[in-house]
mmCIF file of C-alpha atoms in Angstrom:
data_model
loop_
_atom_site.group_PDB
_atom_site.id
_atom_site.type_symbol
_atom_site.label_atom_id
_atom_site.label_comp_id
_atom_site.label_asym_id
_atom_site.label_seq_id
_atom_site.Cartn_x
_atom_site.Cartn_y
_atom_site.Cartn_z
ATOM 1 C CA MET A 1 21.383 -12.396 5.751
ATOM 2 C CA SER A 2 20.584 -11.469 2.144
ATOM 3 C CA PRO A 3 19.450 -7.964 1.117
ATOM 4 C CA LEU A 4 15.932 -9.305 0.535
ATOM 5 C CA GLU A 5 15.789 -10.933 3.968
ATOM 6 C CA ARG A 6 16.960 -7.663 5.556
ATOM 7 C CA ALA A 7 14.405 -5.630 3.577
ATOM 8 C CA LEU A 8 11.660 -7.938 4.856
ATOM 9 C CA ALA A 9 12.816 -7.987 8.483
ATOM 10 C CA ASP A 10 14.768 -4.846 9.418
ATOM 11 C CA PRO A 11 13.146 -2.464 11.904
ATOM 12 C CA PRO A 12 11.348 -0.121 12.299
ATOM 13 C CA LEU A 13 8.508 -0.877 9.871
ATOM 14 C CA ARG A 14 5.804 -3.464 10.531
ATOM 15 C CA ARG A 15 6.350 -6.913 9.070
ATOM 16 C CA LEU A 16 4.267 -7.919 6.050
ATOM 17 C CA PRO A 17 1.488 -10.502 6.325
ATOM 18 C CA GLY A 18 3.035 -13.979 6.305
ATOM 19 C CA ALA A 19 1.613 -14.988 2.922
ATOM 20 C CA ALA A 20 2.891 -11.799 1.267
ATOM 21 C CA ASP A 21 6.337 -12.206 2.855
ATOM 22 C CA ALA A 22 6.524 -15.828 1.683
ATOM 23 C CA LEU A 23 5.467 -14.901 -1.851
ATOM 24 C CA LEU A 24 8.111 -12.173 -2.126
ATOM 25 C CA ARG A 25 10.745 -14.646 -0.930
ATOM 26 C CA SER A 26 9.597 -17.301 -3.415
ATOM 27 C CA LEU A 27 9.800 -14.761 -6.253
ATOM 28 C CA ASP A 28 13.250 -13.606 -5.123
ATOM 29 C CA ALA A 29 11.869 -10.074 -5.187
ATOM 30 C CA PRO A 30 14.176 -7.087 -5.503
ATOM 31 C CA PRO A 31 15.073 -5.832 -2.012
ATOM 32 C CA ARG A 32 14.022 -2.267 -2.834
ATOM 33 C CA LEU A 33 10.573 -3.534 -3.850
ATOM 34 C CA ALA A 34 10.213 -5.437 -0.572
ATOM 35 C CA ALA A 35 11.219 -2.307 1.371
ATOM 36 C CA HIS A 36 8.722 -0.205 -0.588
ATOM 37 C CA LEU A 37 5.918 -2.677 0.047
ATOM 38 C CA ARG A 38 6.699 -2.616 3.767
ATOM 39 C CA ALA A 39 6.575 1.197 3.772
ATOM 40 C CA VAL A 40 3.162 1.276 2.089
ATOM 41 C CA HIS A 41 1.897 -1.567 4.289
ATOM 42 C CA ASP A 42 3.046 0.335 7.379
ATOM 43 C CA VAL A 43 1.063 3.428 6.346
ATOM 44 C CA ALA A 44 -1.985 1.290 5.502
ATOM 45 C CA ALA A 45 -1.832 -0.239 8.993
ATOM 46 C CA GLY A 46 -1.738 3.267 10.451
ATOM 47 C CA VAL A 47 -4.814 4.283 8.464
ATOM 48 C CA LEU A 48 -6.654 1.127 9.529
ATOM 49 C CA GLY A 49 -5.771 1.758 13.177
ATOM 50 C CA TRP A 50 -7.191 5.273 12.877
ATOM 51 C CA LEU A 51 -10.364 3.917 11.253
ATOM 52 C CA ALA A 52 -10.836 1.339 14.004
ATOM 53 C CA ASP A 53 -10.364 4.010 16.659
ATOM 54 C CA ARG A 54 -12.304 6.919 15.121
ATOM 55 C CA HIS A 55 -14.830 5.158 12.880
ATOM 56 C CA PRO A 56 -15.382 1.678 14.356
ATOM 57 C CA ALA A 57 -18.799 1.287 12.711
ATOM 58 C CA VAL A 58 -17.337 1.569 9.208
ATOM 59 C CA GLU A 59 -17.043 -1.813 7.569
ATOM 60 C CA VAL A 60 -13.652 -2.396 6.004
ATOM 61 C CA ASP A 61 -11.873 -5.581 4.960
ATOM 62 C CA ALA A 62 -8.682 -4.885 6.899
ATOM 63 C CA GLU A 63 -7.067 -8.154 5.816
ATOM 64 C CA ALA A 64 -7.558 -7.206 2.159
ATOM 65 C CA VAL A 65 -6.187 -3.690 2.683
ATOM 66 C CA LEU A 66 -3.081 -4.980 4.446
ATOM 67 C CA TYR A 67 -2.459 -7.708 1.865
ATOM 68 C CA GLY A 68 -3.158 -5.252 -0.957
ATOM 69 C CA ALA A 69 -0.699 -2.720 0.441
ATOM 70 C CA ALA A 70 1.865 -5.503 0.897
ATOM 71 C CA THR A 71 1.599 -6.687 -2.723
ATOM 72 C CA HIS A 72 0.234 -3.781 -4.788
ATOM 73 C CA ASP A 73 3.483 -3.332 -6.780
ATOM 74 C CA ILE A 74 4.422 -7.015 -7.032
ATOM 75 C CA GLY A 75 4.304 -6.768 -10.838
ATOM 76 C CA LYS A 76 7.568 -4.825 -10.626
ATOM 77 C CA VAL A 77 9.225 -8.206 -10.139
ATOM 78 C CA LEU A 78 8.537 -8.582 -13.867
ATOM 79 C CA HIS A 79 9.058 -4.915 -14.769
ATOM 80 C CA LEU A 80 12.246 -3.964 -12.927
ATOM 81 C CA GLU A 81 12.545 -0.721 -14.917
ATOM 82 C CA GLU A 82 9.458 0.544 -13.088
ATOM 83 C CA LEU A 83 11.280 0.328 -9.739
ATOM 84 C CA SER A 84 13.277 3.415 -10.674
ATOM 85 C CA GLY A 85 11.152 5.000 -13.386
ATOM 86 C CA PRO A 86 7.559 5.590 -14.384
ATOM 87 C CA GLY A 87 5.278 2.972 -15.859
ATOM 88 C CA SER A 88 2.107 1.043 -15.281
ATOM 89 C CA ALA A 89 2.866 -2.280 -16.985
ATOM 90 C CA HIS A 90 3.425 -3.735 -13.511
ATOM 91 C CA GLU A 91 -0.254 -3.272 -12.622
ATOM 92 C CA PRO A 92 -1.905 -5.889 -14.882
ATOM 93 C CA ALA A 93 1.240 -8.034 -14.688
ATOM 94 C CA GLY A 94 1.079 -8.040 -10.889
ATOM 95 C CA HIS A 95 -2.596 -8.929 -10.906
ATOM 96 C CA ARG A 96 -1.937 -11.891 -13.209
ATOM 97 C CA LEU A 97 1.086 -12.942 -11.147
ATOM 98 C CA LEU A 98 -0.912 -12.983 -7.926
ATOM 99 C CA LEU A 99 -3.755 -14.947 -9.489
ATOM 100 C CA ALA A 100 -1.243 -17.435 -10.937
ATOM 101 C CA HIS A 101 0.091 -17.980 -7.415
ATOM 102 C CA GLY A 102 -3.372 -18.810 -6.099
ATOM 103 C CA VAL A 103 -4.138 -15.462 -4.495
ATOM 104 C CA PRO A 104 -7.913 -14.881 -4.540
ATOM 105 C CA GLU A 105 -9.253 -11.965 -6.598
ATOM 106 C CA ARG A 106 -10.391 -10.110 -3.464
ATOM 107 C CA LEU A 107 -6.709 -9.802 -2.508
ATOM 108 C CA ALA A 108 -5.082 -9.765 -5.952
ATOM 109 C CA ARG A 109 -7.143 -6.883 -7.330
ATOM 110 C CA PHE A 110 -5.058 -4.197 -5.599
ATOM 111 C CA ALA A 111 -2.163 -4.828 -7.961
ATOM 112 C CA ARG A 112 -4.539 -3.739 -10.729
ATOM 113 C CA THR A 113 -6.465 -0.976 -8.935
ATOM 114 C CA HIS A 114 -3.888 0.929 -6.877
ATOM 115 C CA GLY A 115 -3.021 3.247 -9.760
ATOM 116 C CA SER A 116 -6.548 3.601 -11.114
ATOM 117 C CA TRP A 117 -8.589 4.540 -8.053
ATOM 118 C CA THR A 118 -10.882 6.768 -10.153
ATOM 119 C CA ARG A 119 -12.105 3.823 -12.222
ATOM 120 C CA GLU A 120 -15.743 2.890 -11.761
ATOM 121 C CA GLY A 121 -16.234 -0.054 -9.452
ATOM 122 C CA THR A 122 -13.301 0.619 -7.140
ATOM 123 C CA THR A 123 -14.050 0.000 -3.484
ATOM 124 C CA PHE A 124 -13.304 1.742 -0.211
ATOM 125 C CA GLU A 125 -10.527 -0.804 0.322
ATOM 126 C CA ASP A 126 -9.032 0.076 -3.100
ATOM 127 C CA HIS A 127 -9.072 3.750 -2.081
ATOM 128 C CA LEU A 128 -7.319 2.992 1.202
ATOM 129 C CA VAL A 129 -4.505 1.089 -0.542
ATOM 130 C CA SER A 130 -4.144 3.899 -3.099
ATOM 131 C CA LEU A 131 -4.091 6.443 -0.277
ATOM 132 C CA ALA A 132 -1.332 4.550 1.566
ATOM 133 C CA ASP A 133 0.617 4.296 -1.706
ATOM 134 C CA LYS A 134 0.586 8.098 -1.938
ATOM 135 C CA VAL A 135 1.010 9.150 1.692
ATOM 136 C CA TRP A 136 3.991 6.862 2.401
ATOM 137 C CA LYS A 137 6.099 9.445 0.541
ATOM 138 C CA ALA A 138 4.065 12.479 1.735
ATOM 139 C CA ARG A 139 2.129 12.870 -1.493
ATOM 140 C CA ARG A 140 -1.364 14.219 -0.932
ATOM 141 C CA VAL A 141 -4.087 13.733 -3.550
ATOM 142 C CA PRO A 142 -7.183 15.784 -2.683
ATOM 143 C CA ASP A 143 -9.563 13.885 -4.994
ATOM 144 C CA LEU A 144 -8.528 10.546 -3.493
ATOM 145 C CA GLU A 145 -8.792 11.886 0.039
ATOM 146 C CA GLN A 146 -12.274 13.209 -0.784
ATOM 147 C CA LEU A 147 -13.392 9.698 -1.766
ATOM 148 C CA VAL A 148 -12.361 8.479 1.685
ATOM 149 C CA VAL A 149 -14.075 11.443 3.386
ATOM 150 C CA ASP A 150 -17.241 10.800 1.384
ATOM 151 C CA ARG A 151 -17.274 7.164 2.514
ATOM 152 C CA LEU A 152 -16.882 8.201 6.153
ATOM 153 C CA ALA A 153 -19.174 11.218 6.100
ATOM 154 C CA GLY A 154 -22.168 9.140 7.221
ATOM 155 C CA GLU A 155 -20.372 8.550 10.522
ATOM 156 C CA ALA A 156 -19.792 12.255 11.299
ATOM 157 C CA PRO A 157 -20.164 15.614 9.563
ATOM 158 C CA GLY A 158 -18.071 15.829 6.393
ATOM 159 C CA TRP A 159 -16.029 18.795 7.616
ATOM 160 C CA GLN A 160 -15.159 16.949 10.823
ATOM 161 C CA VAL A 161 -14.093 13.819 8.935
ATOM 162 C CA PHE A 162 -12.042 15.957 6.554
ATOM 163 C CA MET A 163 -10.218 17.631 9.454
ATOM 164 C CA GLU A 164 -9.580 14.323 11.240
ATOM 165 C CA LEU A 165 -8.326 12.644 8.069
ATOM 166 C CA ASP A 166 -6.154 15.643 7.255
ATOM 167 C CA ASP A 167 -4.574 15.458 10.715
ATOM 168 C CA LEU A 168 -3.912 11.735 10.308
ATOM 169 C CA LEU A 169 -2.404 12.090 6.834
ATOM 170 C CA THR A 170 -0.273 15.048 7.891
ATOM 171 C CA ASP A 171 1.059 12.952 10.769
ATOM 172 C CA LEU A 172 1.718 9.937 8.530
ATOM 173 C CA ALA A 173 3.340 12.122 5.872
ATOM 174 C CA GLY A 174 5.705 13.404 8.566
ATOM 175 C CA GLY A 175 7.416 9.997 8.533
ATOM 176 C CA ALA A 176 8.003 10.049 4.774
ATOM 177 C CA ASP A 177 11.704 10.936 4.941
ATOM 178 C CA ALA A 178 12.396 7.980 7.228
ATOM 179 C CA ARG A 179 10.383 5.630 4.987
ATOM 180 C CA LEU A 180 12.161 6.898 1.863
ATOM 181 C CA ALA A 181 15.527 6.406 3.575
ATOM 182 C CA PHE A 182 14.483 2.891 4.588
ATOM 183 C CA GLN A 183 13.452 2.027 1.021
ATOM 184 C CA ASN A 184 16.542 3.559 -0.557
ATOM 185 C CA ALA A 185 18.863 1.655 1.780
ATOM 186 C CA TYR A 186 18.163 -1.500 -0.254
ATOM 187 C CA PRO A 187 19.398 -2.258 -3.769
ATOM 188 C CA ILE A 188 17.051 -2.439 -6.739
ATOM 189 C CA ALA A 189 18.652 -5.689 -7.903
ATOM 190 C CA GLY A 190 20.044 -8.580 -5.907
ATOM 191 C CA GLY A 191 17.190 -10.496 -4.352
ATOM 192 C CA GLY A 192 17.509 -13.176 -1.744
ATOM 193 C CA ARG A 193 19.237 -16.151 -3.301
ATOM 194 C CA GLY A 194 22.988 -16.218 -3.515
ATOM 195 C CA ALA A 195 23.375 -12.617 -2.377
#
């Protein structure tokens, strides 16, 4: 089994949506990128599970959030230097790449919006993907968390939502070391073919 195949299949993280998995395989994605996308996707699924349990009346496009988390950094296929260093060139590149592969805008947009969640016009789903992209490594961003609280505050008092969300994110952040170890177990280079 190639490093990419292992990064896409090894336990304990949830598997990516089938279309995202297939796209990463077709692009011969770097194994570390695939592992990172699984880590963020896993956190996003945890957040969605909490929403369904605690705030079932809140409308959220769960399919879009899961696909967005599974592909938000796909532009790093074209900008390998951003797998190990800073940069945002992967964001518009990933958006274009997804569109070029027939991914609808409602799913492709997360590649463009995950790093710019403060931009006007971002949606609750954009905020959830951005949140998962921070919390997977135990990074907490109060302004981003407040956007999520504000969206949910109609369901319960704001202080209660804040406390519940804080508990969830603290719990999810507790798994960051394991997710980081999972991601770092895979090489930056050396995708699926011929490895």
